[in-house]
Short mmCIF file of C-alpha atoms in Angstrom, two decimals:
data_model
loop_
_atom_site.label_atom_id
_atom_site.label_comp_id
_atom_site.label_asym_id
_atom_site.label_seq_id
_atom_site.Cartn_x
_atom_site.Cartn_y
_atom_site.Cartn_z
CA MET A 1 -4.19 3.67 -26.86
CA LEU A 2 -5.22 7.07 -25.47
CA ARG A 3 -6.95 9.46 -27.78
CA ASN A 4 -5.40 12.95 -27.88
CA THR A 5 -8.71 14.40 -26.63
CA TYR A 6 -8.27 12.55 -23.34
CA ILE A 7 -4.54 13.03 -22.64
CA TYR A 8 -4.81 16.00 -20.26
CA GLN A 9 -7.83 14.47 -18.55
CA TYR A 10 -5.81 11.34 -17.80
CA LEU A 11 -2.75 13.36 -16.75
CA ALA A 12 -4.85 15.41 -14.34
CA THR A 13 -6.33 12.21 -12.93
CA ILE A 14 -2.98 10.47 -12.44
CA THR A 15 -1.21 13.46 -10.90
CA GLY A 16 -4.19 14.29 -8.71
CA SER A 17 -4.52 10.68 -7.50
CA PHE A 18 -0.97 10.74 -6.11
CA SER A 19 -2.47 12.73 -3.24
CA ILE A 20 -5.00 9.97 -2.50
CA LEU A 21 -2.25 7.34 -2.61
CA SER A 22 -0.80 8.98 0.53
CA CYS A 23 -4.22 8.69 2.20
CA GLY A 24 -4.34 4.98 1.34
CA VAL A 25 -0.95 4.55 3.00
CA ASN A 26 -2.23 6.30 6.12
CA GLN A 27 -5.50 4.32 6.19
CA ALA A 28 -3.78 0.92 6.02
CA TRP A 29 -0.67 1.82 8.05
CA THR A 30 -2.07 -0.10 11.03
CA SER A 31 -2.29 -3.38 9.10
CA PRO A 32 1.47 -4.10 9.02
CA TYR A 33 2.62 -2.01 11.99
CA LEU A 34 0.02 -2.49 14.75
CA PRO A 35 0.82 -6.20 15.21
CA GLN A 36 4.55 -5.38 15.21
CA ILE A 37 4.16 -2.64 17.83
CA ILE A 38 1.86 -4.72 20.06
CA ASN A 39 4.22 -7.72 19.82
CA GLY A 40 7.15 -5.61 21.01
CA SER A 41 9.09 -5.09 17.77
CA TYR A 42 9.21 -1.37 18.64
CA PRO A 43 9.96 -1.35 22.41
CA GLN A 44 10.02 2.47 22.53
CA ILE A 45 6.32 2.53 21.55
CA SER A 46 3.95 1.18 24.19
CA MET A 47 0.52 0.14 22.84
CA THR A 48 -2.19 -2.31 23.90
CA SER A 49 -4.68 -3.96 21.53
CA ALA A 50 -7.47 -1.62 22.73
CA GLN A 51 -5.26 1.45 22.20
CA GLY A 52 -4.37 0.09 18.77
CA SER A 53 -8.04 -0.06 17.75
CA TRP A 54 -8.36 3.67 18.52
CA CYS A 55 -5.16 4.43 16.63
CA ALA A 56 -6.66 2.53 13.67
CA VAL A 57 -9.73 4.79 13.49
CA MET A 58 -7.87 8.11 13.83
CA ALA A 59 -8.02 8.79 10.08
CA PRO A 60 -11.79 8.27 9.60
CA LEU A 61 -12.39 10.05 12.93
CA SER A 62 -10.82 13.26 11.62
CA ALA A 63 -12.01 13.00 8.01
CA PRO A 64 -15.29 14.89 8.73
CA ILE A 65 -13.24 17.90 9.85
CA GLY A 66 -11.37 17.79 6.55
CA ALA A 67 -14.63 17.41 4.63
CA LEU A 68 -15.93 20.62 6.23
CA ILE A 69 -12.70 22.45 5.42
CA GLY A 70 -12.79 21.12 1.85
CA ALA A 71 -16.40 22.24 1.37
CA LEU A 72 -15.39 25.75 2.46
CA LEU A 73 -12.26 25.91 0.28
CA VAL A 74 -13.33 24.42 -3.07
CA ASP A 75 -15.54 27.39 -3.98
CA ARG A 76 -12.99 29.92 -2.71
CA LEU A 77 -9.58 28.60 -3.77
CA GLY A 78 -10.85 26.33 -6.54
CA ARG A 79 -10.88 22.56 -6.88
CA LYS A 80 -7.28 22.35 -8.11
CA TYR A 81 -5.63 24.59 -5.54
CA THR A 82 -7.57 23.08 -2.63
CA THR A 83 -6.17 19.69 -3.62
CA LEU A 84 -2.70 21.08 -4.18
CA LEU A 85 -2.65 22.82 -0.78
CA MET A 86 -2.78 19.46 1.01
CA ALA A 87 0.59 18.24 -0.30
CA PRO A 88 2.83 20.21 2.15
CA TYR A 89 0.81 19.02 5.16
CA THR A 90 1.06 15.38 4.07
CA LEU A 91 4.81 15.71 3.43
CA ILE A 92 5.43 17.19 6.90
CA MET A 93 3.31 14.53 8.64
CA PHE A 94 5.20 11.64 7.02
CA ILE A 95 8.51 13.19 8.10
CA PHE A 96 7.15 13.51 11.66
CA LEU A 97 5.98 9.88 11.52
CA ALA A 98 9.52 8.75 10.73
CA PHE A 99 10.66 10.07 14.12
CA ALA A 100 7.50 9.33 16.17
CA ASN A 101 8.22 7.25 19.27
CA ASN A 102 4.94 7.16 21.20
CA LEU A 103 1.28 6.30 20.71
CA VAL A 104 -0.01 9.86 21.15
CA LEU A 105 2.23 11.30 18.43
CA ILE A 106 1.47 8.49 15.97
CA SER A 107 -2.27 8.90 16.57
CA LEU A 108 -2.02 12.68 16.14
CA ILE A 109 -0.16 12.30 12.85
CA ARG A 110 -2.77 9.85 11.57
CA PHE A 111 -5.47 12.27 12.73
CA VAL A 112 -3.94 15.17 10.75
CA ILE A 113 -3.53 13.08 7.58
CA GLY A 114 -7.15 12.03 8.09
CA ILE A 115 -8.13 15.72 7.90
CA VAL A 116 -6.16 15.98 4.65
CA GLU A 117 -8.03 12.91 3.39
CA GLY A 118 -11.36 14.57 4.15
CA VAL A 119 -10.36 17.64 2.13
CA LEU A 120 -9.11 15.55 -0.80
CA TYR A 121 -12.19 13.33 -1.00
CA THR A 122 -14.23 16.52 -1.23
CA SER A 123 -12.13 18.39 -3.80
CA LEU A 124 -10.66 15.74 -6.11
CA PRO A 125 -13.83 13.80 -7.11
CA MET A 126 -15.48 17.16 -7.78
CA TYR A 127 -12.54 18.27 -9.94
CA LEU A 128 -12.37 15.02 -11.94
CA GLY A 129 -16.14 14.88 -12.42
CA GLU A 130 -16.10 18.42 -13.84
CA ILE A 131 -13.10 18.12 -16.19
CA SER A 132 -13.92 14.73 -17.71
CA ALA A 133 -15.84 13.93 -20.87
CA PRO A 134 -18.95 11.73 -20.28
CA GLU A 135 -17.48 8.70 -22.04
CA VAL A 136 -14.45 8.52 -19.67
CA ARG A 137 -15.88 10.11 -16.51
CA GLY A 138 -16.40 6.74 -14.82
CA ILE A 139 -12.80 5.61 -15.15
CA LEU A 140 -11.42 9.03 -14.17
CA THR A 141 -13.50 9.57 -11.03
CA ALA A 142 -13.04 5.94 -9.95
CA SER A 143 -9.26 6.42 -10.18
CA VAL A 144 -9.47 8.41 -6.94
CA GLN A 145 -10.28 5.25 -4.99
CA PHE A 146 -7.83 3.25 -7.08
CA GLY A 147 -5.07 5.54 -5.79
CA ALA A 148 -6.11 4.72 -2.22
CA LEU A 149 -6.06 0.99 -2.98
CA LEU A 150 -2.57 1.24 -4.41
CA GLY A 151 -1.47 3.01 -1.23
CA THR A 152 -2.87 0.19 0.93
CA LEU A 153 -0.98 -2.41 -1.08
CA LEU A 154 2.32 -0.50 -0.97
CA ILE A 155 2.27 0.12 2.80
CA ASN A 156 1.43 -3.55 3.47
CA VAL A 157 4.32 -4.72 1.29
CA PHE A 158 6.83 -2.12 2.50
CA GLY A 159 5.68 -2.61 6.10
CA LEU A 160 6.77 -6.26 6.01
CA TYR A 161 10.35 -5.45 5.05
CA PHE A 162 11.12 -1.92 6.26
CA SER A 163 10.92 -0.03 9.54
CA ILE A 164 8.47 2.78 10.32
CA PHE A 165 11.34 5.24 9.86
CA THR A 166 12.24 4.00 6.36
CA THR A 167 8.72 3.66 4.99
CA SER A 168 7.74 7.10 6.31
CA LEU A 169 10.60 8.77 4.46
CA ILE A 170 9.87 6.77 1.30
CA PHE A 171 6.22 7.82 1.29
CA ALA A 172 7.10 11.42 2.11
CA ALA A 173 8.20 11.60 -1.54
CA VAL A 174 4.65 10.93 -2.79
CA PRO A 175 3.08 14.32 -1.84
CA LEU A 176 6.17 16.01 -3.26
CA LEU A 177 5.66 14.18 -6.56
CA HIS A 178 1.97 15.11 -6.46
CA PHE A 179 2.74 18.81 -5.99
CA VAL A 180 5.33 19.18 -8.77
CA THR A 181 3.16 17.32 -11.34
CA TYR A 182 -0.40 18.39 -10.47
CA PHE A 183 0.65 22.05 -10.30
CA TRP A 184 0.67 22.20 -14.12
CA MET A 185 -2.86 20.87 -14.58
CA PRO A 186 -5.74 23.22 -15.54
CA GLU A 187 -8.48 24.34 -13.13
CA SER A 188 -12.02 23.03 -13.52
CA PRO A 189 -13.91 24.94 -16.25
CA TYR A 190 -17.05 24.71 -14.08
CA TYR A 191 -15.31 26.58 -11.27
CA LEU A 192 -13.86 29.21 -13.62
CA ILE A 193 -17.28 29.85 -15.19
CA LYS A 194 -18.77 30.07 -11.71
CA LYS A 195 -16.20 32.80 -10.93
CA ASN A 196 -17.03 34.53 -14.24
CA LYS A 197 -13.57 33.77 -15.69
CA LYS A 198 -14.92 32.61 -19.02
CA ALA A 199 -11.75 33.22 -21.04
CA GLU A 200 -9.74 31.09 -18.60
CA ALA A 201 -12.51 28.48 -18.61
CA LYS A 202 -12.41 28.23 -22.39
CA ALA A 203 -8.61 27.92 -22.38
CA ALA A 204 -8.84 25.14 -19.78
CA LEU A 205 -11.53 23.37 -21.84
CA ILE A 206 -9.42 23.55 -25.01
CA LEU A 207 -6.49 22.00 -23.13
CA LEU A 208 -8.62 19.28 -21.56
CA ARG A 209 -10.43 18.35 -24.79
CA GLY A 210 -7.38 18.59 -27.03
CA SER A 211 -9.35 20.69 -29.52
CA VAL A 212 -10.12 24.35 -30.19
CA ASP A 213 -13.67 23.40 -31.21
CA VAL A 214 -15.25 23.76 -27.75
CA ASP A 215 -17.75 26.56 -28.36
CA SER A 216 -20.79 24.28 -28.17
CA GLU A 217 -19.64 22.62 -24.94
CA MET A 218 -18.63 25.99 -23.48
CA HIS A 219 -22.10 27.33 -24.17
CA SER A 220 -23.70 24.27 -22.55
CA LEU A 221 -21.47 24.60 -19.47
CA CYS A 222 -22.31 28.30 -19.10
CA GLU A 223 -26.04 27.54 -19.27
CA ALA A 224 -25.72 24.64 -16.81
CA VAL A 225 -23.76 26.70 -14.27
CA SER A 226 -26.14 29.63 -14.70
CA ARG A 227 -29.17 27.41 -14.05
CA GLN A 228 -27.57 25.62 -11.10
CA GLU A 229 -26.31 28.89 -9.60
CA SER A 230 -29.61 30.75 -9.99
CA ASP A 231 -29.90 30.90 -6.19
CA ARG A 232 -26.58 32.44 -5.21
CA LYS A 233 -27.03 31.89 -1.49
CA THR A 234 -27.21 28.14 -1.37
CA LYS A 235 -28.12 26.78 2.04
CA MET A 236 -26.94 23.47 3.48
CA SER A 237 -30.58 22.55 4.06
CA GLU A 238 -31.12 22.44 0.27
CA LEU A 239 -29.34 19.10 0.29
CA VAL A 240 -32.57 17.65 1.71
CA THR A 241 -35.24 20.26 0.91
CA VAL A 242 -34.72 20.26 -2.88
CA ARG A 243 -36.31 17.11 -4.32
CA SER A 244 -33.61 16.30 -6.88
CA ASN A 245 -30.86 16.82 -4.30
CA ARG A 246 -32.71 14.63 -1.83
CA ARG A 247 -32.96 11.88 -4.43
CA ALA A 248 -29.25 12.19 -5.22
CA LEU A 249 -28.47 12.04 -1.50
CA LEU A 250 -30.57 8.89 -1.08
CA ILE A 251 -28.68 7.19 -3.93
CA PHE A 252 -25.33 8.05 -2.38
CA VAL A 253 -26.37 6.99 1.14
CA ILE A 254 -27.54 3.60 -0.19
CA LEU A 255 -24.27 3.00 -2.08
CA CYS A 256 -21.99 4.26 0.69
CA THR A 257 -23.76 2.36 3.49
CA THR A 258 -23.75 -0.88 1.47
CA ARG A 259 -20.08 -0.38 0.69
CA LYS A 260 -19.01 0.35 4.26
CA PHE A 261 -21.20 -2.35 5.82
CA SER A 262 -19.73 -4.92 3.47
CA GLY A 263 -16.76 -4.85 5.86
CA ASN A 264 -14.17 -2.97 3.84
CA SER A 265 -12.91 -0.87 6.78
CA PRO A 266 -12.13 -3.87 9.03
CA PHE A 267 -10.36 -5.53 6.09
CA LEU A 268 -8.33 -2.35 5.63
CA PHE A 269 -7.31 -1.96 9.28
CA TYR A 270 -6.95 -5.60 10.33
CA THR A 271 -6.00 -7.47 7.15
CA ALA A 272 -3.06 -9.36 8.64
CA GLN A 273 -4.91 -10.21 11.86
CA ILE A 274 -7.93 -11.64 9.98
CA PHE A 275 -5.72 -14.04 8.03
CA GLN A 276 -3.79 -14.93 11.19
CA MET A 277 -7.03 -15.87 13.00
CA ALA A 278 -8.26 -17.81 9.97
CA GLN A 279 -5.23 -20.15 10.31
CA GLY A 280 -5.13 -20.70 6.58
CA SER A 281 -2.62 -22.79 4.69
CA LEU A 282 -0.56 -19.74 3.69
CA HIS A 283 1.49 -17.45 5.94
CA PRO A 284 -0.67 -14.45 7.01
CA HIS A 285 1.74 -11.91 5.50
CA LEU A 286 1.81 -13.73 2.15
CA SER A 287 -1.99 -13.94 2.27
CA VAL A 288 -2.16 -10.16 2.77
CA ILE A 289 0.07 -9.46 -0.24
CA ILE A 290 -1.90 -11.86 -2.46
CA PHE A 291 -5.17 -10.41 -1.19
CA LEU A 292 -4.20 -6.78 -1.86
CA THR A 293 -2.56 -7.51 -5.23
CA ILE A 294 -5.75 -9.17 -6.44
CA GLN A 295 -7.65 -6.17 -5.05
CA ILE A 296 -5.61 -3.84 -7.28
CA ILE A 297 -6.11 -6.07 -10.34
CA ALA A 298 -9.87 -6.18 -9.70
CA ALA A 299 -9.99 -2.40 -9.33
CA MET A 300 -8.16 -2.05 -12.66
CA LEU A 301 -10.77 -4.32 -14.25
CA SER A 302 -13.49 -2.16 -12.74
CA LEU A 303 -11.94 0.97 -14.24
CA TYR A 304 -12.13 -0.73 -17.64
CA LEU A 305 -15.75 -1.91 -17.21
CA LEU A 306 -17.41 1.17 -15.65
CA ASP A 307 -17.67 3.12 -18.90
CA ARG A 308 -18.30 0.07 -21.08
CA VAL A 309 -20.75 -2.20 -19.23
CA GLY A 310 -22.22 0.56 -17.06
CA ARG A 311 -22.32 1.29 -13.33
CA ARG A 312 -25.57 -0.40 -12.33
CA PRO A 313 -25.05 -4.02 -13.57
CA ILE A 314 -21.52 -4.05 -12.13
CA ILE A 315 -22.69 -2.85 -8.70
CA LEU A 316 -25.57 -5.33 -8.56
CA SER A 317 -23.43 -8.35 -9.48
CA SER A 318 -20.72 -7.20 -7.07
CA THR A 319 -23.17 -6.98 -4.16
CA VAL A 320 -24.65 -10.43 -4.85
CA VAL A 321 -21.21 -12.06 -4.63
CA CYS A 322 -20.35 -10.10 -1.47
CA VAL A 323 -23.47 -11.45 0.26
CA ILE A 324 -22.52 -15.05 -0.62
CA THR A 325 -18.81 -14.84 0.22
CA LEU A 326 -19.27 -12.96 3.52
CA GLY A 327 -21.82 -15.60 4.55
CA ILE A 328 -19.41 -18.44 3.70
CA ILE A 329 -16.42 -16.96 5.54
CA GLY A 330 -18.67 -16.32 8.54
CA LEU A 331 -19.67 -20.00 8.47
CA TYR A 332 -15.97 -21.00 8.35
CA PHE A 333 -15.18 -18.96 11.47
CA TYR A 334 -18.31 -20.33 13.20
CA LEU A 335 -17.19 -23.92 12.56
CA GLN A 336 -13.67 -23.04 13.67
CA ASP A 337 -14.90 -21.46 16.94
CA HIS A 338 -17.04 -24.52 17.69
CA HIS A 339 -14.12 -26.88 17.01
CA VAL A 340 -15.78 -28.78 14.19
CA GLN A 341 -13.22 -31.37 13.09
CA SER A 342 -13.92 -31.06 9.36
CA VAL A 343 -12.71 -27.43 9.32
CA GLU A 344 -9.14 -28.77 9.48
CA ASN A 345 -9.58 -29.87 5.86
CA LEU A 346 -10.76 -26.41 4.80
CA ARG A 347 -7.61 -24.37 5.49
CA TRP A 348 -7.65 -23.35 1.83
CA LEU A 349 -11.11 -21.77 2.21
CA PRO A 350 -10.34 -18.37 3.89
CA ILE A 351 -7.92 -17.06 1.26
CA THR A 352 -10.02 -18.53 -1.60
CA VAL A 353 -13.34 -17.05 -0.47
CA LEU A 354 -11.85 -13.72 0.62
CA VAL A 355 -10.09 -13.37 -2.74
CA CYS A 356 -13.44 -13.99 -4.46
CA TYR A 357 -15.01 -11.39 -2.16
CA ILE A 358 -12.34 -8.77 -2.80
CA VAL A 359 -12.43 -9.27 -6.59
CA PHE A 360 -16.16 -8.63 -6.86
CA TYR A 361 -16.20 -6.00 -4.10
CA ASN A 362 -13.59 -3.95 -5.95
CA ILE A 363 -15.22 -4.43 -9.33
CA GLY A 364 -18.41 -2.79 -8.08
CA LEU A 365 -18.92 -1.56 -4.51
CA GLU A 366 -15.46 -0.10 -3.86
CA LEU A 367 -15.41 2.42 -6.68
CA SER A 368 -19.12 3.12 -7.19
CA PRO A 369 -19.79 5.75 -4.46
CA VAL A 370 -16.90 7.98 -5.53
CA VAL A 371 -18.10 7.78 -9.16
CA TYR A 372 -21.70 8.62 -8.32
CA VAL A 373 -20.90 11.39 -5.84
CA GLY A 374 -19.00 13.26 -8.56
CA GLU A 375 -21.99 12.96 -10.92
CA LEU A 376 -25.18 13.36 -8.89
CA PHE A 377 -25.06 16.86 -7.41
CA PRO A 378 -25.40 20.27 -9.14
CA THR A 379 -22.63 22.88 -8.99
CA ASN A 380 -24.31 25.11 -6.42
CA ILE A 381 -24.60 22.34 -3.80
CA LYS A 382 -21.71 20.09 -4.84
CA ALA A 383 -19.19 21.35 -2.24
CA ILE A 384 -21.68 20.81 0.59
CA ALA A 385 -22.72 17.42 -0.84
CA LEU A 386 -19.16 16.10 -1.15
CA GLY A 387 -18.36 17.36 2.33
CA PHE A 388 -21.36 15.45 3.67
CA ALA A 389 -20.41 12.40 1.59
CA GLU A 390 -16.91 12.18 3.07
CA THR A 391 -18.24 12.77 6.60
CA PHE A 392 -20.90 10.09 6.17
CA ALA A 393 -18.39 7.61 4.71
CA ALA A 394 -15.89 8.28 7.52
CA MET A 395 -18.49 7.82 10.26
CA ASN A 396 -19.68 4.57 8.69
CA GLY A 397 -16.04 3.45 8.50
CA ILE A 398 -15.56 4.13 12.23
CA VAL A 399 -18.78 2.32 13.15
CA THR A 400 -17.94 -0.79 11.12
CA ALA A 401 -14.31 -0.92 12.32
CA MET A 402 -15.30 -0.60 15.99
CA LEU A 403 -18.25 -2.98 15.51
CA PHE A 404 -15.92 -5.54 13.99
CA SER A 405 -13.42 -5.23 16.83
CA ILE A 406 -16.09 -5.47 19.60
CA LEU A 407 -18.05 -8.35 18.05
CA ALA A 408 -14.96 -10.36 17.06
CA ASP A 409 -13.42 -10.01 20.54
CA ASN A 410 -16.61 -10.82 22.46
CA TYR A 411 -18.59 -13.21 20.27
CA GLY A 412 -16.20 -14.58 17.66
CA MET A 413 -15.08 -13.62 14.17
CA PHE A 414 -18.13 -15.24 12.54
CA LEU A 415 -20.71 -12.74 13.83
CA PRO A 416 -19.41 -9.53 12.16
CA PHE A 417 -19.12 -11.39 8.85
CA TRP A 418 -22.73 -12.57 9.05
CA ILE A 419 -23.88 -9.07 9.98
CA PHE A 420 -22.00 -7.63 6.99
CA ALA A 421 -23.57 -10.27 4.71
CA THR A 422 -27.04 -9.28 5.94
CA CYS A 423 -26.34 -5.58 5.39
CA CYS A 424 -25.18 -6.31 1.83
CA ALA A 425 -28.39 -8.25 1.16
CA VAL A 426 -30.50 -5.28 2.29
CA GLY A 427 -28.30 -2.93 0.25
CA LEU A 428 -28.78 -5.11 -2.83
CA LEU A 429 -32.55 -4.62 -2.71
CA LEU A 430 -32.21 -0.85 -2.27
CA ILE A 431 -29.64 -0.52 -5.08
CA ALA A 432 -31.92 -2.46 -7.44
CA LYS A 433 -34.81 -0.11 -6.66
CA PHE A 434 -33.20 3.33 -6.41
CA VAL A 435 -29.77 3.53 -8.11
CA PRO A 436 -29.91 4.73 -11.77
CA GLU A 437 -27.50 4.21 -14.65
CA THR A 438 -25.31 7.26 -15.46
CA LYS A 439 -23.05 5.77 -18.13
CA ASN A 440 -22.25 8.14 -21.04
CA LYS A 441 -24.48 10.94 -19.70
CA THR A 442 -23.38 14.52 -19.23
CA LEU A 443 -23.62 16.05 -15.77
CA GLU A 444 -26.47 18.24 -17.02
CA GLN A 445 -28.38 15.22 -18.38
CA ILE A 446 -28.02 13.47 -15.02
CA GLN A 447 -29.37 16.56 -13.24
CA MET A 448 -32.38 16.81 -15.55
CA GLU A 449 -33.18 13.11 -15.02
CA LEU A 450 -32.93 13.50 -11.24
CA ILE A 451 -35.27 16.50 -11.39
CA ALA A 452 -37.73 14.56 -13.59
CA GLY A 453 -37.53 11.49 -11.36
CA ALA A 454 -38.06 13.53 -8.21
CA SER A 455 -41.06 15.29 -9.77
CA LYS A 456 -42.60 11.97 -10.87
CA SER A 457 -42.14 10.33 -7.44
CA ASN A 458 -43.79 13.32 -5.74
CA SER A 459 -46.64 13.82 -8.21
#
């Protein structure tokens, strides 16, 4: 049962995450529809497999542009209104998608929604990290990625039964719902204090905490913002020249690279095709639905565990299982490619091992970067940091998706899986050494620990 002190924090999270659900739909749109288009189910749309791979990466390709726009807007319009501004663009793009009848237009629409995604992944984690109490910050910031996962499940299910026209109009309702609900949520107190609107900041804090007794926290926030904003002209270079920022950046890069090179982008773009090539005992489309449903359940479990068990043990255990399962599924495809007779008796293996992979991946690696990126950086550099984070994540997503496509086409499906397993193994060692625990710590406590850690490592 929700405590009254958390009600508005949860409402802000749910209504804000509707925007990310639309991005999840756009990210995974290629999973149900690319095979249909290439197989001729939409004769008015001409597309080859190679063209389809470029259509698949349109969203991550444009996300860095959105991240730059988001970094510029969040300190001018505010975290809330930057997020809210994206709803009309998403609504219009889904309506256009309903009537799109060629590859260029579809790719352009996915490109534009990718820009929106870049803005949202800069503004929303920042907003949720700043409005949430320490004891629920993990579950709230992780809900951003949960919204994306829900979008991937919905488009894969709807894409099996409805046309592009129908699903586009259905999902056009999501940004509309986001706008009319999120509009009533309060702005981040951090942002309001930064703009010297202390009365509004206190009112927002009272609403978010469900209590009028916020003087102590208000005082702490004012001191934290004042300290972090002491240099008014923050430069982008401070992301790497300031020791504590550099340490925070290293932590994020380790988590994000491990996450992306665990193969999540290829799974997102080519889910149906992977199961089709695996020739498992279940129909590929049924395998996809089972796979994504379990992914959602695992993410829900992760939301529950993040603020109870802690971030670090969950991420470490998640990465260990990813190494093992990616190695096993790579071995299955290797035996299949080399026509080993015994693989005929292992048709149950792909869905079993991939379900195990996706459960542990979503419990730890999937949600961890978005949680940490909302916690690690101080107010004065946070917009730049989140812009970089989304750009870095998008570029890694493009690299892994294209790498998967090239290696699978030229060498066999086994090789990308073994490469991803190796990358996870390296990431595991780096996470164990560098990634700290942030459970139940205020943003100011995390900053002070980063500063102390950076000073110790450089002394």
